[in-house]
Every structure is written in structure tokens, then in C-alpha cells.
Short mmCIF file of C-alpha atoms in Angstrom, two decimals:
data_model
loop_
_atom_site.label_atom_id
_atom_site.label_comp_id
_atom_site.label_asym_id
_atom_site.label_seq_id
_atom_site.Cartn_x
_atom_site.Cartn_y
_atom_site.Cartn_z
CA MET A 9 0.00 0.00 0.00
CA ARG A 10 1.47 3.38 -0.89
CA SER A 11 1.55 6.65 0.91
CA LEU A 12 -0.90 9.50 0.61
CA THR A 13 1.24 12.42 -0.51
CA VAL A 14 0.02 15.82 0.54
CA HIS A 15 1.33 19.18 1.54
CA GLN A 16 3.47 21.15 -0.77
CA PRO A 17 6.93 21.15 0.75
CA LEU A 18 6.94 23.59 3.62
CA ARG A 19 10.21 25.45 3.91
CA ARG A 20 11.12 26.17 7.43
CA SER A 21 13.13 29.32 7.43
CA LEU A 22 13.69 29.28 11.16
CA THR A 23 17.28 28.49 12.06
CA TRP A 24 18.31 27.17 15.39
CA VAL A 25 19.48 30.09 17.45
CA LEU A 26 21.10 31.00 20.69
CA ALA A 27 19.55 34.13 22.15
CA CYS A 28 22.01 36.92 22.81
CA TRP A 29 20.50 38.63 25.77
CA ILE A 30 19.97 42.10 24.37
CA LEU A 31 17.15 43.20 26.61
CA ASP A 32 14.56 45.88 26.23
CA SER A 33 12.76 47.47 29.15
CA THR A 34 10.68 44.34 29.69
CA GLY A 35 13.82 42.22 30.02
CA VAL A 36 12.85 39.94 27.12
CA SER A 37 15.32 39.08 24.40
CA ARG A 38 14.77 41.12 21.24
CA GLY A 39 16.65 41.74 18.06
CA ALA A 40 20.13 40.37 17.62
CA GLU A 41 20.69 36.65 17.80
CA ALA A 42 23.75 34.49 17.32
CA PRO A 43 23.76 31.07 15.67
CA VAL A 44 24.32 28.02 17.78
CA PRO A 45 27.78 26.52 17.29
CA ALA A 46 27.60 24.06 14.42
CA ALA A 47 26.73 20.52 15.45
CA ASN A 48 27.68 17.39 13.61
CA PRO A 49 24.77 17.02 11.11
CA LYS A 50 24.95 13.25 11.23
CA ALA A 51 24.93 13.22 15.02
CA GLY A 52 21.70 15.27 15.10
CA ALA A 53 19.85 13.48 12.32
CA ASP A 54 18.02 11.11 14.66
CA ARG A 55 16.95 13.67 17.24
CA ILE A 56 13.36 14.68 17.90
CA GLN A 57 12.67 17.76 15.74
CA PRO A 58 9.93 19.26 13.55
CA TRP A 59 9.48 17.24 10.36
CA PRO A 60 10.75 19.43 7.48
CA THR A 61 8.06 18.23 5.07
CA ASN A 62 5.27 19.25 7.45
CA PRO A 63 6.65 21.00 10.54
CA ARG A 64 3.32 20.79 12.33
CA TYR A 65 4.43 17.24 13.21
CA TRP A 66 7.51 15.72 14.79
CA GLN A 67 10.28 13.68 13.23
CA TYR A 68 12.30 11.13 15.15
CA LYS A 69 15.05 8.89 13.78
CA GLY A 70 14.45 10.44 10.39
CA GLN A 71 10.73 9.55 10.19
CA PRO A 72 7.53 11.52 10.89
CA VAL A 73 5.84 10.48 14.10
CA LEU A 74 2.59 11.17 15.95
CA LEU A 75 3.20 11.38 19.71
CA LEU A 76 0.54 9.72 21.89
CA GLY A 77 0.54 8.74 25.53
CA GLY A 78 -0.98 8.51 28.97
CA SER A 79 0.58 7.81 32.36
CA LYS A 80 -0.27 7.42 36.02
CA ASP A 81 1.88 10.32 37.22
CA ASP A 82 3.66 13.44 35.98
CA ASN A 83 7.14 13.21 37.51
CA LEU A 84 7.51 9.68 36.20
CA PHE A 85 11.20 9.39 36.98
CA GLN A 86 10.28 9.21 40.68
CA LEU A 87 7.94 6.23 40.14
CA PRO A 88 9.15 3.00 41.85
CA GLU A 89 7.61 0.77 39.17
CA LEU A 90 8.78 2.98 36.31
CA LYS A 91 10.11 0.31 33.97
CA ASP A 92 6.90 -1.73 34.13
CA HIS A 93 4.81 1.38 33.52
CA LEU A 94 6.86 2.31 30.47
CA ASP A 95 6.24 -1.17 29.11
CA GLU A 96 2.50 -0.68 29.65
CA ILE A 97 2.60 2.64 27.82
CA ARG A 98 4.48 1.09 24.92
CA ALA A 99 2.13 -1.91 24.74
CA ALA A 100 -0.84 0.45 24.35
CA GLY A 101 0.84 2.22 21.44
CA GLY A 102 2.17 5.11 23.49
CA ASN A 103 5.44 6.79 22.56
CA TYR A 104 5.28 9.99 24.62
CA ILE A 105 5.46 10.93 28.29
CA ARG A 106 5.43 14.05 30.37
CA ASN A 107 8.13 14.31 33.02
CA THR A 108 8.12 17.22 35.42
CA MET A 109 11.33 17.56 37.39
CA SER A 110 9.06 17.91 40.41
CA ASP A 111 10.23 16.78 43.84
CA ARG A 112 7.31 17.57 46.15
CA ILE A 113 6.40 14.73 48.46
CA ASP A 114 2.94 13.66 47.27
CA LYS A 115 2.98 9.90 47.68
CA GLY A 116 5.92 9.27 49.95
CA PHE A 117 8.41 7.81 47.46
CA GLU A 118 9.60 11.12 45.97
CA VAL A 119 13.04 12.50 46.82
CA TYR A 120 14.63 15.95 46.59
CA PRO A 121 17.67 16.57 44.35
CA PHE A 122 19.79 17.97 47.17
CA LYS A 123 21.84 16.23 49.83
CA ARG A 124 20.35 16.10 53.31
CA LEU A 125 22.85 16.61 56.10
CA PRO A 126 22.91 14.77 59.44
CA ASP A 127 21.18 17.73 61.15
CA GLY A 128 18.21 17.39 58.78
CA LYS A 129 18.98 20.46 56.69
CA TYR A 130 19.86 20.43 52.99
CA ASP A 131 22.97 21.65 51.23
CA LEU A 132 21.97 23.09 47.86
CA GLY A 133 25.60 22.76 46.81
CA GLN A 134 25.56 18.96 47.08
CA TRP A 135 23.42 16.43 45.26
CA ASN A 136 21.18 13.61 46.35
CA GLU A 137 22.44 10.97 43.92
CA GLU A 138 19.24 8.92 44.24
CA TYR A 139 17.22 11.71 42.56
CA TRP A 140 19.60 11.88 39.61
CA GLN A 141 19.92 8.10 39.29
CA ARG A 142 16.17 7.89 38.95
CA PHE A 143 16.26 10.56 36.27
CA GLU A 144 19.06 8.81 34.40
CA ASN A 145 17.07 5.56 34.49
CA LEU A 146 14.05 7.28 32.97
CA LEU A 147 16.11 8.69 30.11
CA ARG A 148 17.81 5.38 29.41
CA TRP A 149 14.65 3.26 29.58
CA THR A 150 12.59 5.63 27.43
CA ALA A 151 15.36 5.75 24.82
CA GLU A 152 15.37 1.95 24.70
CA ARG A 153 11.60 1.99 24.09
CA ASP A 154 11.52 4.88 21.59
CA ILE A 155 9.40 6.95 23.97
CA ILE A 156 9.75 10.73 23.66
CA VAL A 157 10.17 12.61 26.95
CA GLN A 158 8.76 16.12 27.36
CA ILE A 159 10.41 17.67 30.42
CA GLU A 160 9.00 20.51 32.48
CA VAL A 161 11.94 22.13 34.22
CA TRP A 162 9.99 24.04 36.89
CA ASP A 163 6.66 23.20 38.50
CA ARG A 164 5.18 26.12 40.41
CA PHE A 165 3.25 23.82 42.74
CA ASP A 166 6.52 22.66 44.32
CA TYR A 167 7.21 26.06 45.84
CA SER A 168 3.90 27.21 47.34
CA THR A 169 1.32 26.27 49.99
CA LYS A 170 2.12 23.07 51.91
CA ASN A 171 4.87 22.04 49.48
CA TRP A 172 7.01 25.06 50.35
CA GLU A 173 7.19 24.26 54.06
CA PRO A 174 9.58 21.26 53.80
CA HIS A 175 11.27 22.26 50.53
CA PRO A 176 15.08 22.56 50.44
CA TYR A 177 14.86 26.02 48.83
CA ASN A 178 13.03 27.30 51.93
CA PRO A 179 15.78 29.00 53.95
CA LYS A 180 14.80 27.28 57.20
CA ASN A 181 15.59 23.95 55.53
CA ASN A 182 19.04 24.68 54.04
CA VAL A 183 22.50 25.84 55.12
CA ASN A 184 23.05 28.12 52.12
CA TYR A 185 21.14 31.35 52.79
CA THR A 186 18.78 33.13 55.15
CA TYR A 187 15.37 34.66 54.55
CA ALA A 188 16.94 38.11 54.40
CA GLU A 189 19.64 37.05 51.93
CA SER A 190 17.28 35.14 49.63
CA GLY A 191 14.25 37.40 49.72
CA PHE A 192 12.03 34.44 50.52
CA ALA A 193 9.23 34.41 53.08
CA GLU A 194 8.63 31.50 55.40
CA HIS A 195 5.13 30.83 54.04
CA TYR A 196 3.42 31.15 50.65
CA PRO A 197 -0.19 30.21 51.34
CA ASP A 198 -1.70 31.50 48.09
CA HIS A 199 -2.29 29.43 44.98
CA PRO A 200 0.88 29.63 42.85
CA GLY A 201 -1.17 31.13 40.04
CA GLN A 202 -1.00 34.38 41.99
CA ASN A 203 2.72 34.48 41.09
CA LYS A 204 3.83 35.81 44.47
CA GLN A 205 6.78 33.43 44.93
CA PRO A 206 10.16 35.24 44.45
CA PHE A 207 11.59 31.93 43.19
CA PHE A 208 10.19 32.92 39.77
CA PHE A 209 11.71 36.43 39.73
CA THR A 210 15.41 35.63 40.09
CA THR A 211 16.69 36.16 36.54
CA PRO A 212 18.89 39.14 35.54
CA ALA A 213 16.05 40.92 33.70
CA GLN A 214 13.77 40.57 36.72
CA ARG A 215 15.09 41.01 40.29
CA ASN A 216 18.53 39.61 39.55
CA ASN A 217 18.53 37.53 42.72
CA THR A 218 21.98 36.00 42.38
CA VAL A 219 21.78 34.34 45.79
CA VAL A 220 19.07 31.96 44.58
CA LEU A 221 19.73 32.04 40.83
CA LYS A 222 23.12 30.36 41.14
CA PHE A 223 21.47 27.29 42.68
CA GLN A 224 18.74 27.28 40.03
CA GLN A 225 21.39 27.45 37.33
CA ARG A 226 23.32 24.65 38.93
CA PHE A 227 20.20 22.46 38.99
CA VAL A 228 19.48 23.05 35.29
CA GLU A 229 23.10 22.39 34.39
CA LYS A 230 22.95 19.09 36.25
CA MET A 231 19.73 18.15 34.45
CA LEU A 232 21.32 18.96 31.09
CA SER A 233 24.35 16.84 31.91
CA PHE A 234 21.97 13.89 31.55
CA THR A 235 19.49 15.02 28.89
CA LEU A 236 22.02 16.29 26.36
CA ARG A 237 23.36 12.75 26.01
CA HIS A 238 20.04 11.81 24.40
CA ASP A 239 18.06 12.72 21.27
CA HIS A 240 14.52 11.97 22.49
CA VAL A 241 13.98 14.89 24.90
CA LEU A 242 11.78 17.98 24.49
CA TYR A 243 12.02 20.88 26.94
CA CYS A 244 9.18 22.91 28.43
CA MET A 245 10.25 25.62 30.84
CA ASP A 246 7.29 25.43 33.24
CA ASN A 247 4.05 23.78 34.19
CA GLU A 248 1.12 26.11 33.41
CA THR A 249 2.98 29.20 34.49
CA SER A 250 1.73 32.67 35.37
CA ALA A 251 5.28 33.99 35.54
CA GLU A 252 6.62 37.02 33.72
CA GLU A 253 7.70 36.53 30.12
CA ALA A 254 11.33 37.18 31.09
CA TRP A 255 11.44 34.13 33.39
CA GLY A 256 10.80 31.52 30.71
CA ALA A 257 12.79 33.45 28.11
CA TYR A 258 15.85 33.37 30.36
CA TRP A 259 15.71 29.61 30.87
CA ALA A 260 15.07 28.97 27.19
CA GLY A 261 18.22 30.92 26.37
CA PHE A 262 20.16 29.22 29.15
CA ILE A 263 19.26 25.74 27.91
CA ARG A 264 19.87 26.56 24.26
CA GLN A 265 23.25 28.08 25.08
CA HIS A 266 24.39 25.02 27.01
CA ALA A 267 23.09 22.71 24.30
CA GLY A 268 24.97 24.67 21.66
CA GLN A 269 28.17 24.49 23.66
CA ALA A 270 27.71 20.72 23.73
CA GLY A 271 27.17 20.62 19.95
CA LYS A 272 23.48 19.76 20.36
CA GLN A 273 20.24 21.20 19.04
CA VAL A 274 17.15 21.15 21.24
CA CYS A 275 13.45 22.01 20.98
CA LEU A 276 11.99 24.34 23.60
CA THR A 277 8.60 25.69 24.65
CA GLU A 278 6.72 27.32 27.50
CA MET A 279 3.31 26.34 28.93
CA TRP A 280 1.11 29.22 30.02
CA ASP A 281 -1.72 29.06 32.53
CA ALA A 282 -4.54 30.79 30.64
CA TRP A 283 -7.34 28.45 29.59
CA ASP A 284 -8.17 30.62 26.59
CA LEU A 285 -5.55 30.12 23.88
CA LYS A 286 -6.38 33.58 22.53
CA ALA A 287 -5.13 35.19 25.76
CA ASN A 288 -2.15 37.48 25.36
CA GLU A 289 0.21 35.35 27.44
CA HIS A 290 0.02 32.51 24.89
CA LYS A 291 1.22 34.93 22.20
CA ARG A 292 4.56 34.99 24.02
CA THR A 293 5.04 31.50 22.57
CA PHE A 294 2.99 31.65 19.37
CA ASP A 295 4.67 34.84 18.19
CA HIS A 296 8.25 33.89 19.07
CA PRO A 297 9.43 30.99 16.91
CA GLU A 298 12.98 32.28 17.30
CA ARG A 299 12.76 31.35 20.99
CA TYR A 300 10.24 28.51 21.16
CA ASP A 301 10.46 25.70 18.61
CA PHE A 302 7.04 24.28 19.45
CA CYS A 303 3.98 25.29 21.44
CA ASP A 304 2.32 23.45 24.29
CA VAL A 305 -1.42 24.20 24.29
CA SER A 306 -2.48 21.78 27.03
CA GLN A 307 -4.60 24.40 28.78
CA ASN A 308 -7.02 24.25 25.85
CA ASN A 309 -8.11 20.99 27.47
CA GLN A 310 -9.95 23.03 30.08
CA LYS A 311 -12.41 23.84 27.29
CA LYS A 312 -15.16 21.62 25.91
CA GLY A 313 -17.04 20.90 22.71
CA GLN A 314 -16.95 23.19 19.71
CA GLU A 315 -15.06 25.91 21.59
CA HIS A 316 -12.26 23.41 22.29
CA TRP A 317 -11.97 22.63 18.56
CA ASP A 318 -12.32 26.24 17.41
CA ASN A 319 -9.66 27.61 19.76
CA PHE A 320 -7.17 25.00 18.65
CA GLN A 321 -7.88 25.77 15.00
CA TRP A 322 -7.38 29.46 15.77
CA VAL A 323 -3.84 28.68 16.95
CA ARG A 324 -3.11 26.65 13.81
CA GLN A 325 -4.07 29.64 11.72
CA ARG A 326 -2.09 32.09 13.84
CA ILE A 327 1.18 30.20 13.34
CA ALA A 328 0.44 29.17 9.73
CA ALA A 329 3.13 31.44 8.28
CA GLN A 330 5.75 29.55 10.27
CA PRO A 331 4.09 26.32 11.40
CA ARG A 332 5.43 24.42 14.40
CA PRO A 333 4.30 21.36 16.35
CA LEU A 334 1.43 21.98 18.78
CA ASN A 335 1.70 19.63 21.76
CA THR A 336 -0.89 18.74 24.38
CA THR A 337 0.96 17.01 27.19
CA LYS A 338 -2.06 17.18 29.51
CA THR A 339 -5.54 16.09 28.41
CA TYR A 340 -7.92 16.72 31.29
CA GLY A 341 -11.14 14.88 32.08
CA ALA A 342 -11.96 11.77 34.12
CA ASP A 343 -14.96 10.60 36.09
CA GLY A 344 -14.62 11.78 39.69
CA GLY A 345 -12.08 14.47 38.85
CA ARG A 346 -12.39 18.26 38.84
CA PHE A 347 -11.94 18.84 35.12
CA GLY A 348 -14.76 16.93 33.47
CA SER A 349 -15.75 13.33 32.86
CA ASN A 350 -14.29 10.36 30.99
CA ARG A 351 -16.32 11.54 28.00
CA ASP A 352 -14.76 14.99 28.18
CA GLY A 353 -11.27 13.51 28.31
CA LEU A 354 -11.84 11.25 25.30
CA GLU A 355 -13.49 13.98 23.26
CA ARG A 356 -10.65 16.41 23.96
CA PHE A 357 -8.04 13.82 22.98
CA TRP A 358 -9.78 12.97 19.72
CA ARG A 359 -10.66 16.51 18.70
CA HIS A 360 -6.99 17.36 19.00
CA VAL A 361 -5.79 14.25 17.15
CA VAL A 362 -8.17 14.83 14.24
CA GLY A 363 -7.60 18.58 14.47
CA GLY A 364 -3.88 18.35 13.76
CA VAL A 365 -2.07 18.13 17.09
CA ALA A 366 1.54 16.89 17.14
CA SER A 367 1.19 15.20 20.52
CA ALA A 368 -1.69 14.14 22.76
CA ARG A 369 -1.34 12.64 26.22
CA PHE A 370 -3.92 11.79 28.85
CA HIS A 371 -3.21 13.62 32.12
CA ARG A 372 -2.63 11.58 35.30
CA PRO A 373 -5.62 10.49 37.41
CA ASP A 374 -7.85 11.86 38.65
CA SER A 375 -7.40 15.01 36.61
CA GLY A 376 -7.24 12.81 33.51
CA LEU A 377 -7.57 9.24 32.32
CA GLY A 378 -3.88 8.40 32.71
CA LEU A 379 -3.29 4.95 31.23
CA SER A 380 -6.63 3.56 32.35
CA GLN A 381 -8.40 1.13 30.04
CA PRO A 382 -10.41 3.86 28.26
CA ALA A 383 -7.19 5.81 27.64
CA ALA A 384 -5.22 2.78 26.45
CA ASN A 385 -8.05 1.80 24.10
CA ALA A 386 -8.21 5.33 22.70
CA ILE A 387 -4.47 5.24 21.97
CA ARG A 388 -4.83 1.83 20.28
CA ALA A 389 -7.70 3.21 18.20
CA ALA A 390 -5.58 6.19 17.14
CA ARG A 391 -2.79 3.86 16.03
CA LYS A 392 -5.28 1.87 13.96
CA LEU A 393 -6.46 5.07 12.31
CA GLU A 394 -2.82 6.00 11.68
CA SER A 395 -2.24 2.63 10.00
CA ARG A 396 -4.81 3.65 7.38
CA ILE A 397 -4.37 7.42 7.23
CA LYS A 398 -1.31 9.35 8.31
CA LEU A 399 -2.54 12.40 10.17
CA TRP A 400 0.22 14.54 8.65
CA ASP A 401 -1.28 13.74 5.23
CA VAL A 402 -4.65 15.36 5.98
CA GLU A 403 -5.93 18.73 7.19
CA PRO A 404 -8.89 19.73 9.40
CA ALA A 405 -11.89 19.89 7.09
CA ASN A 406 -15.14 20.40 8.98
CA ALA A 407 -16.36 22.54 6.08
CA LEU A 408 -17.00 19.28 4.21
CA LEU A 409 -19.58 18.20 6.81
CA SER A 410 -23.28 19.05 6.65
CA ASP A 411 -26.38 18.17 8.68
CA ARG A 412 -24.07 18.24 11.66
CA GLU A 413 -25.16 19.08 15.18
CA GLU A 414 -22.75 21.03 17.35
CA ASN A 415 -19.96 18.77 18.62
CA GLU A 416 -21.37 15.77 16.77
CA ALA A 417 -18.49 15.04 14.40
CA TYR A 418 -15.07 16.30 13.31
CA LEU A 419 -13.16 15.72 10.08
CA ALA A 420 -9.63 15.81 8.70
CA ALA A 421 -9.25 15.17 5.00
CA ARG A 422 -7.22 15.13 1.87
CA PRO A 423 -10.25 15.78 -0.37
CA GLY A 424 -10.79 13.13 -2.96
CA GLN A 425 -8.41 10.67 -1.32
CA ALA A 426 -8.73 10.27 2.45
CA TYR A 427 -11.07 11.31 5.26
CA ALA A 428 -10.64 10.74 9.02
CA LEU A 429 -14.09 11.21 10.56
CA TYR A 430 -14.64 11.25 14.34
CA PHE A 431 -18.06 10.94 15.99
CA THR A 432 -18.30 11.97 19.65
CA ASP A 433 -21.42 9.90 20.36
CA GLY A 434 -22.65 8.22 17.22
CA GLY A 435 -24.90 10.03 14.75
CA THR A 436 -25.22 10.78 11.05
CA ILE A 437 -23.67 13.57 9.00
CA GLY A 438 -23.45 14.49 5.33
CA LEU A 439 -19.96 14.17 3.79
CA ASP A 440 -19.30 16.35 0.76
CA LEU A 441 -17.90 14.09 -1.96
CA LYS A 442 -19.26 16.15 -4.85
CA ASN A 443 -15.81 16.58 -6.37
CA ALA A 444 -14.66 13.09 -5.43
CA THR A 445 -16.01 10.45 -7.76
CA GLY A 446 -15.63 6.71 -7.45
CA ARG A 447 -15.91 4.24 -4.60
CA PHE A 448 -14.55 4.79 -1.09
CA ASP A 449 -13.78 2.12 1.47
CA VAL A 450 -14.90 2.87 5.02
CA ARG A 451 -13.20 1.19 7.96
CA TRP A 452 -14.71 1.86 11.38
CA ILE A 453 -12.77 1.82 14.64
CA ASP A 454 -14.51 1.48 18.00
CA ILE A 455 -12.68 3.91 20.27
CA SER A 456 -14.25 2.45 23.43
CA SER A 457 -12.60 -0.92 22.78
CA GLY A 458 -9.70 0.10 20.56
CA GLU A 459 -10.81 -2.55 18.07
CA TRP A 460 -11.71 -2.56 14.40
CA GLY A 461 -15.41 -2.24 13.55
CA LYS A 462 -17.29 -2.98 10.39
CA ARG A 463 -16.24 -2.35 6.81
CA GLU A 464 -18.46 -0.70 4.24
CA SER A 465 -18.30 1.24 0.98
CA ILE A 466 -19.72 4.55 -0.16
CA ASN A 467 -19.81 6.17 -3.59
CA GLY A 468 -18.58 9.68 -4.25
CA GLY A 469 -19.96 12.29 -6.58
CA GLY A 470 -22.42 13.91 -4.19
CA LEU A 471 -23.36 14.62 -0.61
CA VAL A 472 -23.10 11.22 1.09
CA PRO A 473 -24.70 10.36 4.44
CA VAL A 474 -22.33 8.62 6.85
CA THR A 475 -23.73 6.96 9.97
CA ALA A 476 -21.66 5.71 12.89
CA PRO A 477 -22.23 2.03 13.77
CA GLY A 478 -23.71 2.94 17.16
CA LYS A 479 -23.62 5.32 20.09
CA GLY A 480 -20.32 6.21 21.70
CA HIS A 481 -16.97 7.29 20.29
CA TRP A 482 -16.25 6.12 16.73
CA VAL A 483 -13.70 7.06 14.10
CA ALA A 484 -13.83 6.13 10.42
CA ALA A 485 -10.92 5.85 8.00
CA ILE A 486 -12.44 6.60 4.59
CA LEU A 487 -10.12 5.96 1.66
CA LYS A 488 -10.61 6.04 -2.09
CA ALA A 489 -10.91 2.41 -3.13
CA ASP A 490 -7.73 2.37 -5.20
CA THR A 491 -5.71 4.29 -2.59
CA ARG A 492 -3.10 2.29 -0.77
CA THR A 493 -1.29 3.54 2.33
CA ASP A 494 1.46 1.18 3.40
CA GLN A 495 4.31 2.98 1.63
CA SER A 496 3.88 6.17 3.60
CA PRO A 497 6.96 7.18 5.61
CA SER A 498 6.69 4.77 8.48
CA SER A 499 6.99 5.71 12.11
CA PRO A 500 9.12 3.56 14.41
CA HIS A 501 6.39 4.12 16.99
CA ARG A 502 3.41 2.98 14.93
CA THR A 503 1.36 0.06 16.17
CA GLY A 504 -1.65 -1.73 14.76
CA ASN A 505 -2.23 -2.69 11.16
CA GLY A 506 -4.80 -2.37 8.45
CA SER A 507 -6.15 -5.88 8.71
#
């Protein structure tokens, strides 16, 4: 079976850059930039990077790849049963995890990165080797399984409310500085979204708190001493941050500079807190491809239904002149959680997959479905769809649907050749095949089970009714009868087959 060939070659004019910190009054890098020191082209060929043919998607080991996943926790490197969990993710068709560098003690098995002294205090100038061994294991085991790791360097929840009290950065818990020297307070009771924690104001363009910054820099340098040995790591500066623009910009430049000095190229982003992707803070990423190589739009998963789809499509259009991968490392929604139901989580995942996302991952329980059975089945279903239609070969195409109720169905298509049609809860729509003559094969996939459904055929040349086999989540791979797909550039992460 041969590939669907779409997309005129998209030339990516963006070069990999190292920000020279020429700061305006806001403290954010503007203007002059210096190229990263040249890396060995062969050495970087296998790294995770935007696919040159269609840079809305990722390439890994020289092949385009759709990143999918779900996991039981966020700071996975701390997980005692990590290796088994990675095997479970891989078995479900997953090839993508989120890993916050978080160290807060949530479940009792987490450890801090700093050495604890006999008197119970921490020395920020010495390491806890157990923390870093766990991190090294995660990088090694994910590399062995071809699982892409998206790191979040800083997690604001580690440094506020109850998590601040025992934290090594709290002056009462370390031997390195006092409250007066560091500018820290003993307590930070407010939600971190209030952005009152001085931890996130240390950079030169902000408060230039060198007392604390030197330990933050040392931590990031240590992290990079492990990650820069690998080619399967993406870097996000923060978890849903409300920080100033200068904070993330500084760390993006810091990481890119150190990568360049090591002869490596890396892909960077920031994750903002606003639920509305049209909010100004998201433009700090969308409008700065020279700083951020991809965009994480996970907070769109706080939205539902048509608004969820429309806001994501708005972002695709905004960055169309210089397209980049759009990642969603957190898909919210699970029964019993605070962010919607199982249905919400599955709909969000599938609207993004059909809508052109580069990565989709179910958030950890109970804020998301994790790697529960519904999540694993949804990933398996997506891999089956991918075995018939490569998502990078089609474009969102809801304009081809008629007689559609709001949030009933969503479509990606290469008109005349291939159509990926998702139903949120069964139903019937009209599919515009007026300019597409001939017979089309329809292969249904039951998202609830992750299994193949029935086969059928439809004839083009008009407006064709398409009815899902039943209630619930369904996706159809609709291909022109003489179209074959098995010669498309294959992904080393693809599972499932067309049989």
C-alpha cells in the first residue's frame, strides 16, 4: 500500500538560534541573535525535531511520528515501578510521556535533588544521587523503548502552599542562605497562580537575585548533563505558568546556550496558565518561533465541545506562516475528577488528534484518564487510524460536513483521497464528496474498545450520508478504493495494522 502524498513542501526558514540577551525594558530578548555553534549534522539526524516536510508534526530517527501517551503520574522518573509502567505505555501504542522535574512529596516515594545533612537540613551545593539516578534511568529506559520525553523544568506547585514548608529552597531547611539574603518568606499560602513566589523572579532581567539564581542554574546544568546525552527529549520551561515573560525566556536561552556548547540542538517551549488560547500570554510563545520551537497548548483541554476545537484551529491559523508542532501534554477529564468526565477527556483527545495536534497525552488520574483502560483503548484506536491514514497527510476539514449538530463530528481530509471522521457519540452527517467520484472504502474503529469495527463502501460524486455504527466514540478511516497507504513514511512508533 502506498503513501498518501500531501502538503506542498513547507520550507522552514527558522534556524536554530542562541539568544544573545539584548534586553529591552521588559527584560525579554529582542533583536540580535547568534547562531548556535555548528553541530555534527549526522549526530543530530536522529533527534526529535519538527518534520521538514510538514513541521506541524515531529520527526524522530528520520521519520515523521505522531506522539501519543498517557501515564499514572507526571514526575515519572520518581515512580518506583517505572520500567513496568513504560512497558504498559508502549504496549498500548504510546510513545510519549510528560516528566516534570518535580520533587514535592505527594505519595511518599519522591526524593529531593539535594543532599540532606545529618542535622536534617539540605545543602543546595551537594546532590542527592538517588534523585539523579532515577532521572538517568528514565532517560535510558525511554530511549530503549523509543518513547519521547517532554520535560518541564519548573513546576510552580513545588514552591507554594504546603509544598514550600519542607522544601530545600526554603531558607529554614538549608544551610546556604537566610530569609533576608534570599528574599524568601517562610510561608506562601496563596495558589501559585497568583505568582507571588520570588523563586520565579530571580533572573537578571527581573530582580537579579543572584543568591538563589546560582542554585537554580546549577540544577538546570545538572539536568542537562543527563538530557544532552540523548536525542529523544523535548524541553518545556514550566508547568502552566503565570510567571513574567522574562522568566521563561531566560531559561530557554540558558538551555539553548548550554546545548549549543555541547554541539546539540534542542526544541523548547513554555506552557502558560490561561485556559483561553487567545489570551495574550500565549502569544509569548505563538509569536516567538525564534525562541520557542514548538507550542504546548495543554490548557485548551480546560475547554469543551466546539469551543475546544475552534480555539485549537485558531492557533493553527495564527502560526500558519511559520508552522510548528502543537503539543498537548495534559488532556484533562476523568470521572470523579475536577476537570470533566471520561467523556470529556476522550473527546478532547480525539478533537486534538483529528484537528492536527503533534502530541496528545492523557493527564494523570484523577485530573485525567492516565493509562486507564479507556485511555489505552483510545491510543490503540488512534494507532489503527494511523495505519490507514497518516494524520500529517490530511488537514482539518469540517467545512466538508453538513447536517451536523454542534460537537457531533469532526473531520480531517485530503479531499478526494482520504477522510478521518470522528463521531463523539454516534450520529449521522453528510460528507461532501461532490468533487470526489468513485468508490470509497470505510473502515470503522470502535474507540471504546480500541478494536476494528465494520467495513463498508460509499460512492462519491455527491453529498453522502455517513452513519456511525452505534452510540459512543467512533472514528472512520475513509479511503478512495484504489488508494493504498502502506508505503507512507513509516513511524518507528506505529502500532496496529490495516487488517
